[in-house]
């Protein structure tokens, strides 16, 4: 390259000597290397100045009117008093929702207030307005808060800022003019049941606000969320009517959408159930999820034995290799988009008298001209809607029963439905003895009166009576360090037994769907598993496809592998811990004796060691791996001749040891399983902490809060 001999001398040349002796191509190479280094360090920002309007490429049109607290600049006014004045509304309904239930209730309440009281109502995301402007509302205006609580008393993502403001001493100003009421969506299986709505009510009252109607609460643990809301809503409408001197009109179904069959539409334009429509903007996990893609199910196996006829658990492996941009990390979730069972889809089409029309194109659009579009796919067909988009297997609300009574074709059917939906307690008792979906209810009425026909039922009513089919979230049971392109799921398929009739078992939609990928020659539970075909197959037609996305989670291992672990689970709650154990085992092998990984104690509860001790052989192998410090403590609840022992009982037996690990060795505690189990485990360990620290319940709550903030106490619970 023209370098002189001096360039290769034993003594390194100075910069001056180099410049004197270097040839042209040497200088050119130096310039290239310097430019390349500058590019790496600057990441291109010196010349690739960001386009100030680039965000427009990613902006959602429907998000243009308002933004959440702390994010971006909104053109819409954030003063709620100004907004009510501009829209001539007298009532505002704020919602704080994580899964969409509270948001749905807010819109439902607004429609009923509008139709029955002719009352102007504004529905508002609680994060879309400056909360101190509540003080500017007049005494003639009303605020309604519908707030959800999830986890350990946690607020929804969109209400976090509002709760933070309420808890601060210098938060909201005096609210003596504010007249409000509130409704909470929660689950009494959790320790801090409906804590968010309680906090909202107490904080507003502390600032002088007047609650014009007692707080209402829904309890999902009893399965009465919609009935609880319907009762409270009836009382609320009656109170608003009285206080405002309004005249209430008869509650008549008024459609908000139009559903019209249009056979002239090209079939290529018809949505059949495939992505990308699955990724709805209202999905609470959409910002932290990958896009929905078809993932081949590369392998499956049954984890329970044939001696357990009514319960099942399957292991599925999803192949990510066809989507290199989609990655997961240990502890993440897979959000599965299930399909409804074929039997239920066909039953609904048949009872509506639509056989032969289920694949005809339909167009869905809002009735209100001011609303641009609905959240429903269009154009589509009824088969796709019923199979892939609507919860046709969900119980029917009492309000829907009363609405159906108006459209029944015979007097007998009208009276039967009106009587069935007239009383909350009797309807809950009816649901406890009967497996009721929309199709099953319509067929049940046909048995009462064989002359009734449902062919005239408006399609808009059918569609609006059914909630959207939501994604189901499952912890990934594999480690991304060991199998980065394979994600495994551990799915329990345990049917729900009706409290009023122990012979009726109702399988979950997603569990049934995922179990259908496992097709043994003699199904373990043929009365539960629906062997419906998957949505599609891969190009070779050999592997079925599961439409899903990867959802980020905070349920992660400690940053340091030397941290001791306390893992507590029951049943399919073993899923994330299987991933944790494989990763710790891999690190133990990698480090050897030079850097020992932390000690791990796994508390694992199941019914019987020979029936549903999931991953029994794998766990045994992990336990015997070199350099792995793993202890497994089992709890069996259905072993003949032995007392029922649950995982919380084993935790209590070792409580002093666990408390020492937590307080003195900095162990990280993880709980995965049912909310009831997690509550019991938390109580047992909490009692031990109070004894060791000599503190009261308030001191325990403070300690647990600190543990959770430092990720030393994590829970992944449900139910």
XYZ file of C-alpha atoms in Angstrom:
719
model
C 0.000 0.000 0.000
C 2.984 2.345 -0.274
C 3.936 2.428 3.404
C 7.687 3.017 3.879
C 9.997 0.693 5.791
C 9.989 3.218 8.615
C 6.338 2.439 9.161
C 7.268 -1.091 10.233
C 10.126 -0.220 12.555
C 10.063 -1.500 16.083
C 9.580 2.044 17.408
C 6.060 3.368 16.753
C 6.185 6.493 14.532
C 4.960 9.826 15.808
C 2.017 11.548 14.177
C 4.405 13.951 12.402
C 6.585 11.106 11.101
C 3.504 9.274 9.890
C 2.211 12.286 7.964
C 5.625 12.741 6.327
C 6.105 9.130 5.285
C 2.494 8.146 4.575
C 1.343 7.742 1.007
C -1.932 9.063 -0.418
C -3.839 5.799 0.057
C -2.736 5.629 3.710
C -4.233 9.058 4.347
C -7.386 8.059 2.502
C -7.699 4.938 4.657
C -7.220 7.032 7.797
C -9.993 9.415 6.733
C -12.342 6.486 6.040
C -11.632 4.916 9.445
C -12.188 8.222 11.239
C -15.442 8.812 9.350
C -16.648 5.297 10.144
C -15.852 5.706 13.816
C -17.645 9.042 13.896
C -20.696 7.460 12.275
C -20.818 4.689 14.887
C -20.476 7.097 17.797
C -22.959 9.685 16.532
C -25.435 7.129 15.121
C -25.899 9.403 12.132
C -27.299 12.368 14.004
C -24.710 14.794 12.609
C -26.127 14.563 9.117
C -29.412 12.686 9.411
C -31.366 15.383 11.211
C -34.759 14.103 12.360
C -37.778 15.136 10.335
C -39.964 17.194 12.726
C -43.092 15.758 11.060
C -41.962 12.116 11.014
C -44.299 11.316 13.910
C -47.213 11.893 11.535
C -46.354 8.567 9.865
C -47.152 6.734 13.095
C -49.957 8.874 14.509
C -53.355 7.224 14.939
C -56.161 9.437 13.606
C -58.445 8.474 16.498
C -55.809 9.634 18.974
C -55.729 13.152 17.608
C -58.302 14.686 19.919
C -56.688 13.891 23.219
C -53.547 12.541 24.760
C -52.817 10.993 28.090
C -51.096 12.882 30.864
C -47.445 13.298 30.225
C -47.536 12.441 26.554
C -47.420 14.891 23.690
C -49.405 18.036 23.027
C -53.107 17.858 22.371
C -55.156 20.294 20.359
C -58.275 19.313 22.300
C -58.999 21.355 25.447
C -57.875 19.640 28.645
C -60.250 21.730 30.753
C -63.253 19.507 31.476
C -65.480 22.475 32.360
C -64.679 24.090 29.004
C -65.352 20.828 27.176
C -68.758 20.387 28.815
C -69.683 23.966 27.943
C -68.582 23.570 24.320
C -70.558 20.355 23.865
C -73.579 21.447 25.945
C -73.269 18.415 28.222
C -74.401 18.251 31.828
C -72.766 14.968 32.875
C -69.248 13.631 32.368
C -68.401 9.950 32.801
C -64.702 9.349 33.453
C -63.367 5.834 32.939
C -60.168 4.150 34.061
C -59.920 0.763 32.392
C -57.266 -1.908 31.852
C -59.142 -4.671 30.028
C -61.935 -2.555 28.539
C -64.762 -3.459 30.938
C -64.960 -0.079 32.702
C -64.694 1.737 29.381
C -67.537 -0.351 27.971
C -69.680 0.400 31.018
C -69.040 4.131 30.580
C -70.283 4.117 26.993
C -73.245 1.907 27.892
C -74.262 4.260 30.714
C -73.949 7.270 28.417
C -76.242 5.663 25.828
C -78.859 4.821 28.455
C -78.783 8.318 29.962
C -79.176 9.792 26.499
C -82.009 7.499 25.382
C -83.950 7.259 28.645
C -83.433 10.750 30.096
C -82.534 12.761 26.992
C -79.505 13.868 28.988
C -76.321 15.225 27.415
C -73.419 13.023 28.539
C -69.698 13.180 27.737
C -67.588 10.003 28.038
C -63.955 10.767 28.899
C -60.720 8.888 29.432
C -59.673 10.025 32.911
C -56.181 10.811 31.582
C -57.403 13.143 28.833
C -58.139 16.145 31.065
C -56.368 18.292 33.625
C -57.784 17.030 36.884
C -57.609 20.357 38.719
C -60.284 21.685 36.324
C -62.813 19.511 38.168
C -63.012 22.452 40.564
C -64.517 24.558 37.767
C -67.596 22.355 37.335
C -70.820 24.003 38.477
C -73.152 22.463 41.096
C -75.623 21.690 38.296
C -73.115 19.423 36.563
C -72.338 15.850 37.570
C -69.196 13.708 37.375
C -69.292 9.908 37.349
C -66.147 7.809 37.796
C -66.030 4.177 36.608
C -62.682 2.805 37.748
C -61.085 -0.638 37.581
C -58.690 -2.193 40.077
C -56.358 -5.019 39.140
C -53.509 -6.888 40.777
C -52.662 -5.773 44.288
C -54.832 -2.665 44.324
C -53.217 -1.232 41.201
C -54.918 1.385 38.997
C -55.251 0.985 35.250
C -52.532 2.482 33.084
C -54.694 5.436 32.064
C -55.699 6.301 35.653
C -52.243 6.097 37.254
C -51.647 9.847 36.936
C -55.048 10.671 38.437
C -54.426 8.412 41.443
C -50.953 9.862 41.926
C -52.458 13.350 42.026
C -55.144 12.289 44.509
C -52.531 10.814 46.844
C -50.318 13.903 46.814
C -50.839 16.518 49.516
C -50.668 19.400 47.042
C -52.853 17.695 44.451
C -56.365 18.845 43.682
C -57.796 22.166 44.909
C -61.025 22.492 46.878
C -63.889 20.655 45.159
C -66.879 21.967 47.093
C -68.871 22.462 43.867
C -68.284 18.920 42.604
C -71.208 16.482 42.712
C -70.109 12.954 41.874
C -70.633 9.225 42.227
C -68.464 6.246 41.362
C -68.525 2.591 40.361
C -65.652 0.146 40.762
C -64.726 -2.977 38.816
C -62.741 -5.419 40.939
C -62.300 -8.956 42.199
C -62.729 -9.902 45.863
C -60.185 -12.706 45.504
C -57.550 -9.993 45.631
C -56.508 -8.485 48.936
C -57.119 -4.869 47.901
C -60.546 -5.366 46.359
C -61.725 -2.233 44.503
C -59.029 -0.184 46.207
C -58.850 2.307 43.336
C -62.476 3.431 43.430
C -62.311 3.614 47.243
C -59.271 5.885 46.951
C -61.028 8.102 44.398
C -64.129 8.489 46.572
C -62.279 9.211 49.824
C -59.886 11.688 48.181
C -62.661 13.630 46.452
C -64.702 13.771 49.644
C -61.648 14.956 51.603
C -61.496 17.906 49.209
C -65.133 18.827 49.831
C -66.868 17.039 46.934
C -70.409 15.730 47.492
C -71.294 12.144 46.551
C -74.904 12.282 45.333
C -75.272 8.471 45.078
C -73.578 5.698 47.109
C -70.627 3.984 45.479
C -71.286 0.820 43.449
C -68.930 -2.155 43.187
C -68.687 -5.144 40.858
C -67.175 -8.432 42.002
C -65.720 -10.537 39.219
C -64.921 -13.313 41.706
C -68.660 -14.051 41.882
C -69.129 -13.677 38.131
C -71.655 -10.884 38.685
C -69.795 -7.902 37.226
C -72.418 -7.040 34.615
C -75.335 -7.694 36.960
C -73.780 -5.513 39.660
C -73.348 -2.696 37.167
C -76.887 -3.067 35.801
C -78.352 -2.751 39.309
C -76.271 0.317 40.140
C -77.049 1.908 36.768
C -80.795 1.538 37.358
C -80.460 3.307 40.707
C -78.273 6.015 39.169
C -80.712 6.802 36.353
C -83.559 7.006 38.856
C -81.525 9.422 41.026
C -80.567 11.631 38.076
C -84.187 11.720 36.968
C -85.286 12.874 40.424
C -82.538 15.444 41.010
C -82.760 16.983 37.544
C -86.550 16.790 37.245
C -86.408 14.784 34.021
C -89.000 12.522 32.431
C -87.825 8.965 31.846
C -88.931 7.267 28.656
C -89.333 3.522 28.236
C -86.064 1.718 27.666
C -86.202 0.719 23.999
C -83.327 -0.781 22.082
C -81.751 1.811 19.806
C -78.971 0.450 17.582
C -75.700 2.344 17.354
C -74.547 0.355 14.323
C -76.057 -0.768 11.044
C -75.411 -4.331 9.837
C -76.405 -4.855 6.210
C -75.800 -7.814 3.904
C -74.291 -6.753 0.579
C -73.590 -9.602 -1.836
C -72.197 -7.172 -4.408
C -68.973 -6.761 -2.417
C -65.914 -8.502 -3.855
C -65.018 -11.471 -1.653
C -61.349 -10.468 -1.689
C -62.270 -7.429 0.437
C -64.144 -9.447 3.072
C -62.394 -9.911 6.430
C -62.203 -13.625 7.199
C -60.559 -13.493 10.620
C -56.916 -13.001 9.758
C -54.578 -10.264 11.050
C -53.935 -7.350 11.015
C -57.422 -6.470 12.296
C -56.642 -8.360 15.510
C -54.402 -5.519 16.721
C -57.171 -3.189 17.850
C -56.133 0.253 19.170
C -58.086 -0.371 22.385
C -55.952 -3.400 23.240
C -54.421 -2.449 26.622
C -51.241 -4.344 25.767
C -50.859 -3.087 22.178
C -48.057 -0.653 23.032
C -45.968 -3.371 24.675
C -46.812 -6.167 22.263
C -45.473 -7.346 18.968
C -47.822 -7.455 16.010
C -50.174 -10.423 15.709
C -48.720 -13.074 13.423
C -49.517 -16.696 12.509
C -47.122 -18.923 14.452
C -46.709 -22.598 13.494
C -47.393 -25.008 16.353
C -44.304 -27.168 15.934
C -45.003 -29.703 18.683
C -47.556 -30.532 21.363
C -47.948 -33.010 24.170
C -50.325 -33.811 27.001
C -48.855 -33.234 30.469
C -51.491 -34.968 32.593
C -52.341 -38.657 32.670
C -55.402 -40.555 31.501
C -56.299 -41.259 35.131
C -57.449 -37.637 35.459
C -60.508 -37.617 33.155
C -61.980 -34.162 33.795
C -58.783 -32.096 33.802
C -56.014 -31.585 31.311
C -52.850 -29.586 30.710
C -51.084 -29.340 27.380
C -47.620 -28.211 26.330
C -47.344 -26.370 23.010
C -44.276 -25.136 21.176
C -44.632 -22.103 18.895
C -42.115 -21.563 16.102
C -40.898 -17.944 15.826
C -38.243 -18.618 13.169
C -40.423 -17.283 10.358
C -40.622 -13.865 12.051
C -37.063 -12.710 12.852
C -38.237 -9.317 14.171
C -40.453 -10.924 16.800
C -38.486 -11.805 19.899
C -39.284 -12.654 23.481
C -37.508 -12.545 26.796
C -37.788 -14.962 29.670
C -40.911 -14.093 31.663
C -42.878 -12.572 28.769
C -46.401 -13.570 27.714
C -47.911 -14.886 24.520
C -51.217 -13.186 23.702
C -53.272 -15.852 21.926
C -56.154 -14.902 19.631
C -58.516 -17.870 20.021
C -61.395 -18.971 17.837
C -64.810 -19.964 19.133
C -65.798 -23.653 19.001
C -67.388 -24.714 15.733
C -70.351 -26.212 17.581
C -71.202 -22.860 19.184
C -70.738 -20.949 15.911
C -73.013 -23.315 14.001
C -75.607 -23.310 16.784
C -75.895 -19.507 16.739
C -76.177 -19.363 12.944
C -78.848 -22.064 13.001
C -81.032 -20.561 15.739
C -80.969 -17.184 13.961
C -82.189 -18.861 10.776
C -79.118 -17.787 8.821
C -77.928 -21.123 7.440
C -76.681 -20.481 3.914
C -76.136 -16.766 4.590
C -73.250 -17.010 7.044
C -70.611 -16.318 4.371
C -72.486 -13.512 2.607
C -70.609 -10.172 2.841
C -71.941 -7.720 5.433
C -71.149 -4.044 5.947
C -71.073 -2.542 9.450
C -71.089 1.204 10.011
C -72.159 3.612 12.801
C -75.671 5.006 12.831
C -74.417 8.328 14.208
C -73.000 10.340 11.279
C -70.561 12.082 13.641
C -68.865 8.754 14.409
C -66.395 7.886 11.652
C -66.072 4.134 12.206
C -66.696 1.282 14.633
C -64.221 -1.085 16.231
C -65.798 -3.922 14.247
C -64.274 -5.245 11.011
C -66.083 -4.307 7.809
C -66.763 -5.665 5.284
C -66.841 -9.154 6.762
C -69.326 -12.009 7.170
C -71.211 -13.548 10.073
C -69.079 -16.693 10.070
C -65.905 -14.662 10.607
C -67.552 -12.427 13.217
C -68.933 -15.324 15.254
C -65.815 -17.465 14.972
C -63.029 -14.912 15.396
C -64.286 -11.580 16.722
C -67.197 -11.903 19.176
C -67.528 -13.632 22.568
C -70.403 -15.913 21.571
C -69.596 -18.313 24.441
C -69.970 -15.695 27.174
C -72.971 -15.678 29.538
C -75.847 -13.408 28.548
C -76.455 -10.331 30.684
C -79.849 -9.732 32.273
C -80.195 -6.514 30.265
C -79.822 -8.479 27.039
C -82.528 -10.878 28.222
C -84.934 -7.973 28.733
C -84.038 -6.529 25.321
C -84.655 -9.893 23.649
C -88.101 -9.962 25.251
C -89.118 -6.979 23.086
C -88.180 -8.889 19.918
C -89.634 -12.305 20.796
C -92.178 -13.347 18.161
C -94.740 -14.843 20.577
C -96.449 -13.586 23.708
C -95.361 -16.650 25.695
C -91.704 -16.068 24.823
C -91.982 -12.352 25.639
C -93.451 -13.053 29.069
C -90.931 -15.791 29.814
C -87.911 -13.600 28.999
C -89.368 -10.580 30.810
C -89.907 -12.687 33.922
C -86.458 -14.302 33.626
C -84.711 -10.930 33.509
C -86.834 -9.134 36.077
C -84.910 -10.142 39.196
C -81.142 -10.219 39.708
C -81.061 -12.960 42.347
C -83.297 -15.360 40.433
C -81.362 -14.793 37.209
C -78.029 -15.516 38.927
C -79.593 -18.711 40.298
C -80.737 -19.593 36.766
C -77.193 -19.107 35.422
C -75.867 -21.303 38.217
C -77.929 -24.225 36.936
C -77.787 -23.667 33.178
C -74.985 -23.193 30.663
C -76.297 -20.079 28.928
C -74.804 -18.412 25.875
C -76.766 -16.352 23.365
C -77.495 -19.357 21.143
C -78.305 -21.574 24.128
C -80.681 -18.960 25.556
C -82.549 -18.623 22.265
C -82.826 -22.419 21.979
C -83.934 -22.622 25.614
C -86.791 -20.207 24.906
C -87.688 -22.312 21.856
C -88.045 -25.317 24.161
C -90.401 -23.274 26.356
C -92.416 -22.163 23.305
C -91.709 -24.211 20.121
C -93.626 -21.694 18.016
C -91.162 -18.860 18.677
C -88.874 -17.810 15.823
C -85.697 -15.731 16.009
C -85.280 -15.131 12.285
C -86.456 -11.524 12.677
C -83.926 -10.621 15.364
C -81.972 -7.556 14.151
C -78.365 -8.406 13.326
C -77.294 -5.134 14.952
C -78.782 -6.323 18.252
C -77.019 -9.684 17.962
C -73.653 -8.049 17.288
C -74.034 -5.359 19.978
C -75.090 -7.949 22.573
C -71.763 -9.753 22.209
C -68.483 -8.402 23.557
C -65.314 -8.461 21.436
C -63.322 -11.685 21.651
C -60.232 -10.633 23.564
C -56.754 -12.079 23.530
C -55.824 -14.533 26.272
C -52.428 -14.148 27.918
C -50.195 -17.098 28.795
C -46.790 -17.019 30.460
C -44.044 -18.371 28.221
C -42.605 -21.503 29.828
C -39.313 -21.524 27.911
C -36.129 -19.496 28.337
C -35.171 -17.084 25.580
C -31.510 -17.719 26.396
C -31.839 -21.418 25.594
C -34.503 -21.421 22.853
C -34.792 -17.901 21.402
C -36.820 -19.005 18.356
C -39.118 -21.419 20.189
C -41.685 -20.234 22.742
C -43.569 -22.835 24.750
C -46.912 -22.548 26.526
C -48.329 -24.541 29.424
C -52.116 -24.457 29.172
C -54.482 -25.971 31.739
C -57.897 -26.966 30.431
C -59.926 -27.303 33.600
C -63.648 -26.816 32.955
C -65.789 -24.553 35.114
C -68.350 -26.573 37.053
C -71.705 -24.864 37.494
C -72.418 -24.283 41.198
C -76.061 -25.318 40.815
C -75.403 -28.433 38.728
C -72.137 -30.298 39.234
C -72.737 -32.369 36.098
C -72.340 -29.376 33.758
C -68.728 -28.537 32.881
C -67.982 -25.425 30.817
C -64.626 -25.273 29.066
C -62.831 -21.985 28.500
C -62.726 -20.694 24.928
C -58.958 -20.207 24.631
C -58.122 -23.351 26.571
C -60.426 -25.372 24.356
C -58.891 -23.779 21.273
C -55.312 -24.503 22.349
C -56.189 -28.017 23.491
C -57.560 -28.694 20.009
C -53.990 -28.646 18.698
C -53.461 -31.860 20.670
C -55.509 -34.627 19.062
C -54.881 -37.950 20.815
C -56.473 -41.062 19.366
C -58.535 -41.367 22.534
C -59.153 -37.868 23.911
C -58.793 -37.612 27.658
C -61.885 -35.449 27.923
C -63.935 -35.629 24.694
C -66.837 -33.813 26.359
C -64.635 -30.752 26.857
C -62.204 -30.462 23.949
C -63.627 -29.180 20.675
C -61.557 -30.496 17.785
C -62.290 -27.518 15.574
C -59.858 -26.778 12.760
C -57.342 -23.983 13.360
C -57.710 -20.727 11.471
C -55.067 -21.699 8.913
C -52.025 -23.849 8.295
C -48.514 -23.131 7.084
C -47.600 -23.242 3.414
C -46.964 -26.969 3.470
C -50.260 -27.536 5.234
C -48.432 -29.695 7.766
C -48.343 -27.430 10.812
C -51.404 -25.648 12.208
C -51.057 -21.961 12.902
C -51.889 -20.096 16.084
C -52.411 -16.347 15.715
C -50.626 -14.644 18.574
C -48.288 -11.865 19.642
C -45.519 -11.495 22.198
C -46.427 -9.280 25.154
C -43.768 -7.751 27.363
C -43.835 -8.491 31.079
C -42.152 -7.162 34.203
C -42.163 -10.669 35.709
C -38.401 -11.099 35.288
C -35.461 -12.785 36.968
C -33.154 -10.623 39.119
C -30.317 -8.861 37.319
C -27.783 -10.827 39.357
C -27.953 -14.644 39.047
C -26.476 -14.962 42.529
C -29.771 -13.726 44.039
C -31.633 -16.497 45.916
C -35.076 -17.299 44.488
C -38.297 -18.299 46.241
C -40.759 -19.586 43.628
C -44.325 -20.422 44.695
C -46.929 -21.820 42.310
C -49.729 -24.313 41.767
C -50.799 -26.132 38.607
C -50.021 -24.351 35.347
C -48.506 -21.531 37.397
C -45.287 -23.516 36.955
C -45.005 -22.050 33.419
C -42.769 -18.999 34.021
C -40.820 -20.853 36.698
C -39.922 -23.624 34.244
C -38.345 -20.877 32.134
C -36.599 -19.382 35.191
C -35.175 -22.738 36.252
C -33.848 -23.569 32.806
C -32.162 -20.170 32.621
C -30.592 -20.484 36.077
C -29.440 -24.005 35.167
C -27.837 -22.672 31.984
C -26.069 -19.918 33.918
C -24.928 -22.402 36.566
C -23.345 -24.572 33.874
C -21.788 -21.509 32.251
C -20.280 -20.128 35.455
C -19.407 -23.462 37.035
C -17.847 -23.113 40.462
C -16.346 -19.698 39.724
C -19.602 -17.835 40.349
C -22.306 -19.978 41.983
C -25.894 -19.064 41.113
C -28.301 -18.302 43.915
C -30.131 -20.951 45.851
C -33.652 -21.676 44.569
C -36.615 -23.079 46.513
C -39.620 -24.086 44.400
C -42.951 -24.654 46.165
C -45.142 -26.551 43.691
C -48.740 -27.539 44.408
C -50.880 -29.999 42.450
C -53.519 -32.658 43.067
C -51.632 -35.961 42.738
C -47.988 -36.860 41.982
C -49.030 -39.486 39.419
C -51.695 -37.409 37.667
C -50.839 -33.736 37.295
C -47.321 -33.149 38.587
C -46.388 -31.152 35.495
C -42.874 -31.520 34.043
C -42.056 -34.097 36.705
C -39.104 -35.651 34.862
C -37.743 -32.308 33.654
C -37.746 -30.842 37.152
C -35.978 -33.922 38.471
C -33.264 -33.540 35.827
C -32.849 -29.848 36.596
C -32.525 -30.634 40.271
C -29.683 -33.083 39.590
C -27.805 -30.761 37.209
C -24.275 -29.842 38.342
C -23.849 -26.499 40.091
C -27.670 -26.079 40.399
C -28.866 -25.377 43.946
C -32.536 -26.285 43.536
C -34.887 -27.597 46.209
C -38.441 -28.616 45.281
C -41.164 -28.682 47.938
C -44.357 -30.415 46.770
C -47.905 -29.994 48.058
C -50.492 -32.625 47.029
C -54.181 -32.028 47.691
C -55.789 -35.242 46.372
C -53.676 -38.182 47.536
C -55.837 -40.946 48.961
C -55.260 -41.569 52.636
C -53.401 -38.289 53.141
C -54.700 -34.905 54.330
C -55.226 -32.220 51.699
C -52.092 -30.123 51.597
C -51.883 -26.887 49.644
C -48.869 -24.851 48.681
C -49.619 -22.203 51.319
C -49.423 -24.936 53.970
C -45.891 -25.848 52.860
C -44.954 -22.169 52.858
C -46.164 -21.819 56.442
C -44.077 -24.834 57.487
C -40.939 -23.145 56.145
C -41.981 -19.597 56.965
C -39.115 -18.703 59.332
C -36.557 -19.919 56.809
C -38.194 -17.951 53.993
C -38.353 -14.790 56.099
C -34.640 -15.118 56.826
C -33.903 -15.474 53.109
C -35.951 -12.364 52.369
C -34.642 -10.154 55.170
C -31.025 -11.284 55.488
C -30.032 -12.704 52.102
C -32.001 -10.438 49.764
C -33.975 -13.246 48.140
C -36.490 -12.480 45.396
C -40.008 -13.870 45.883
C -42.252 -14.871 42.959
C -45.840 -16.150 43.123
C -47.754 -17.520 40.126
C -51.235 -19.029 40.178
C -54.710 -18.201 41.402
C -55.372 -14.955 43.245
C -56.823 -16.900 46.176
C -53.621 -18.934 46.525
C -51.451 -15.825 46.236
C -53.495 -14.079 48.920
C -53.069 -17.005 51.324
C -49.338 -17.261 50.624
C -48.976 -13.509 51.130
C -50.810 -13.725 54.456
C -48.571 -16.555 55.752
C -45.336 -14.834 54.756
C -46.706 -11.489 55.952
C -47.334 -12.911 59.419
C -43.744 -14.151 59.501
C -42.408 -10.755 58.445
C -44.430 -8.985 61.160
C -43.007 -11.332 63.781
C -39.441 -10.934 62.558
C -39.602 -7.144 62.187
C -41.929 -6.625 65.155
C -44.188 -4.420 63.027
C -47.917 -3.971 62.520
C -50.025 -4.284 59.344
C -49.076 -0.773 58.228
C -45.389 -1.591 58.609
C -45.869 -4.803 56.630
C -47.633 -2.918 53.848
C -44.760 -0.438 53.665
C -42.179 -3.246 53.551
C -44.064 -5.096 50.821
C -44.341 -1.887 48.830
C -40.574 -1.434 49.016
C -40.035 -5.062 47.977
C -42.325 -4.660 44.982
C -40.695 -1.433 43.872
C -37.294 -3.139 43.943
C -38.717 -6.189 42.099
C -38.043 -8.443 45.079
C -41.733 -9.438 45.413
C -43.533 -10.188 42.157
C -46.883 -11.820 41.476
C -48.498 -13.148 38.313
C -51.980 -14.179 39.402
C -55.460 -14.577 37.961
C -59.046 -15.462 38.868
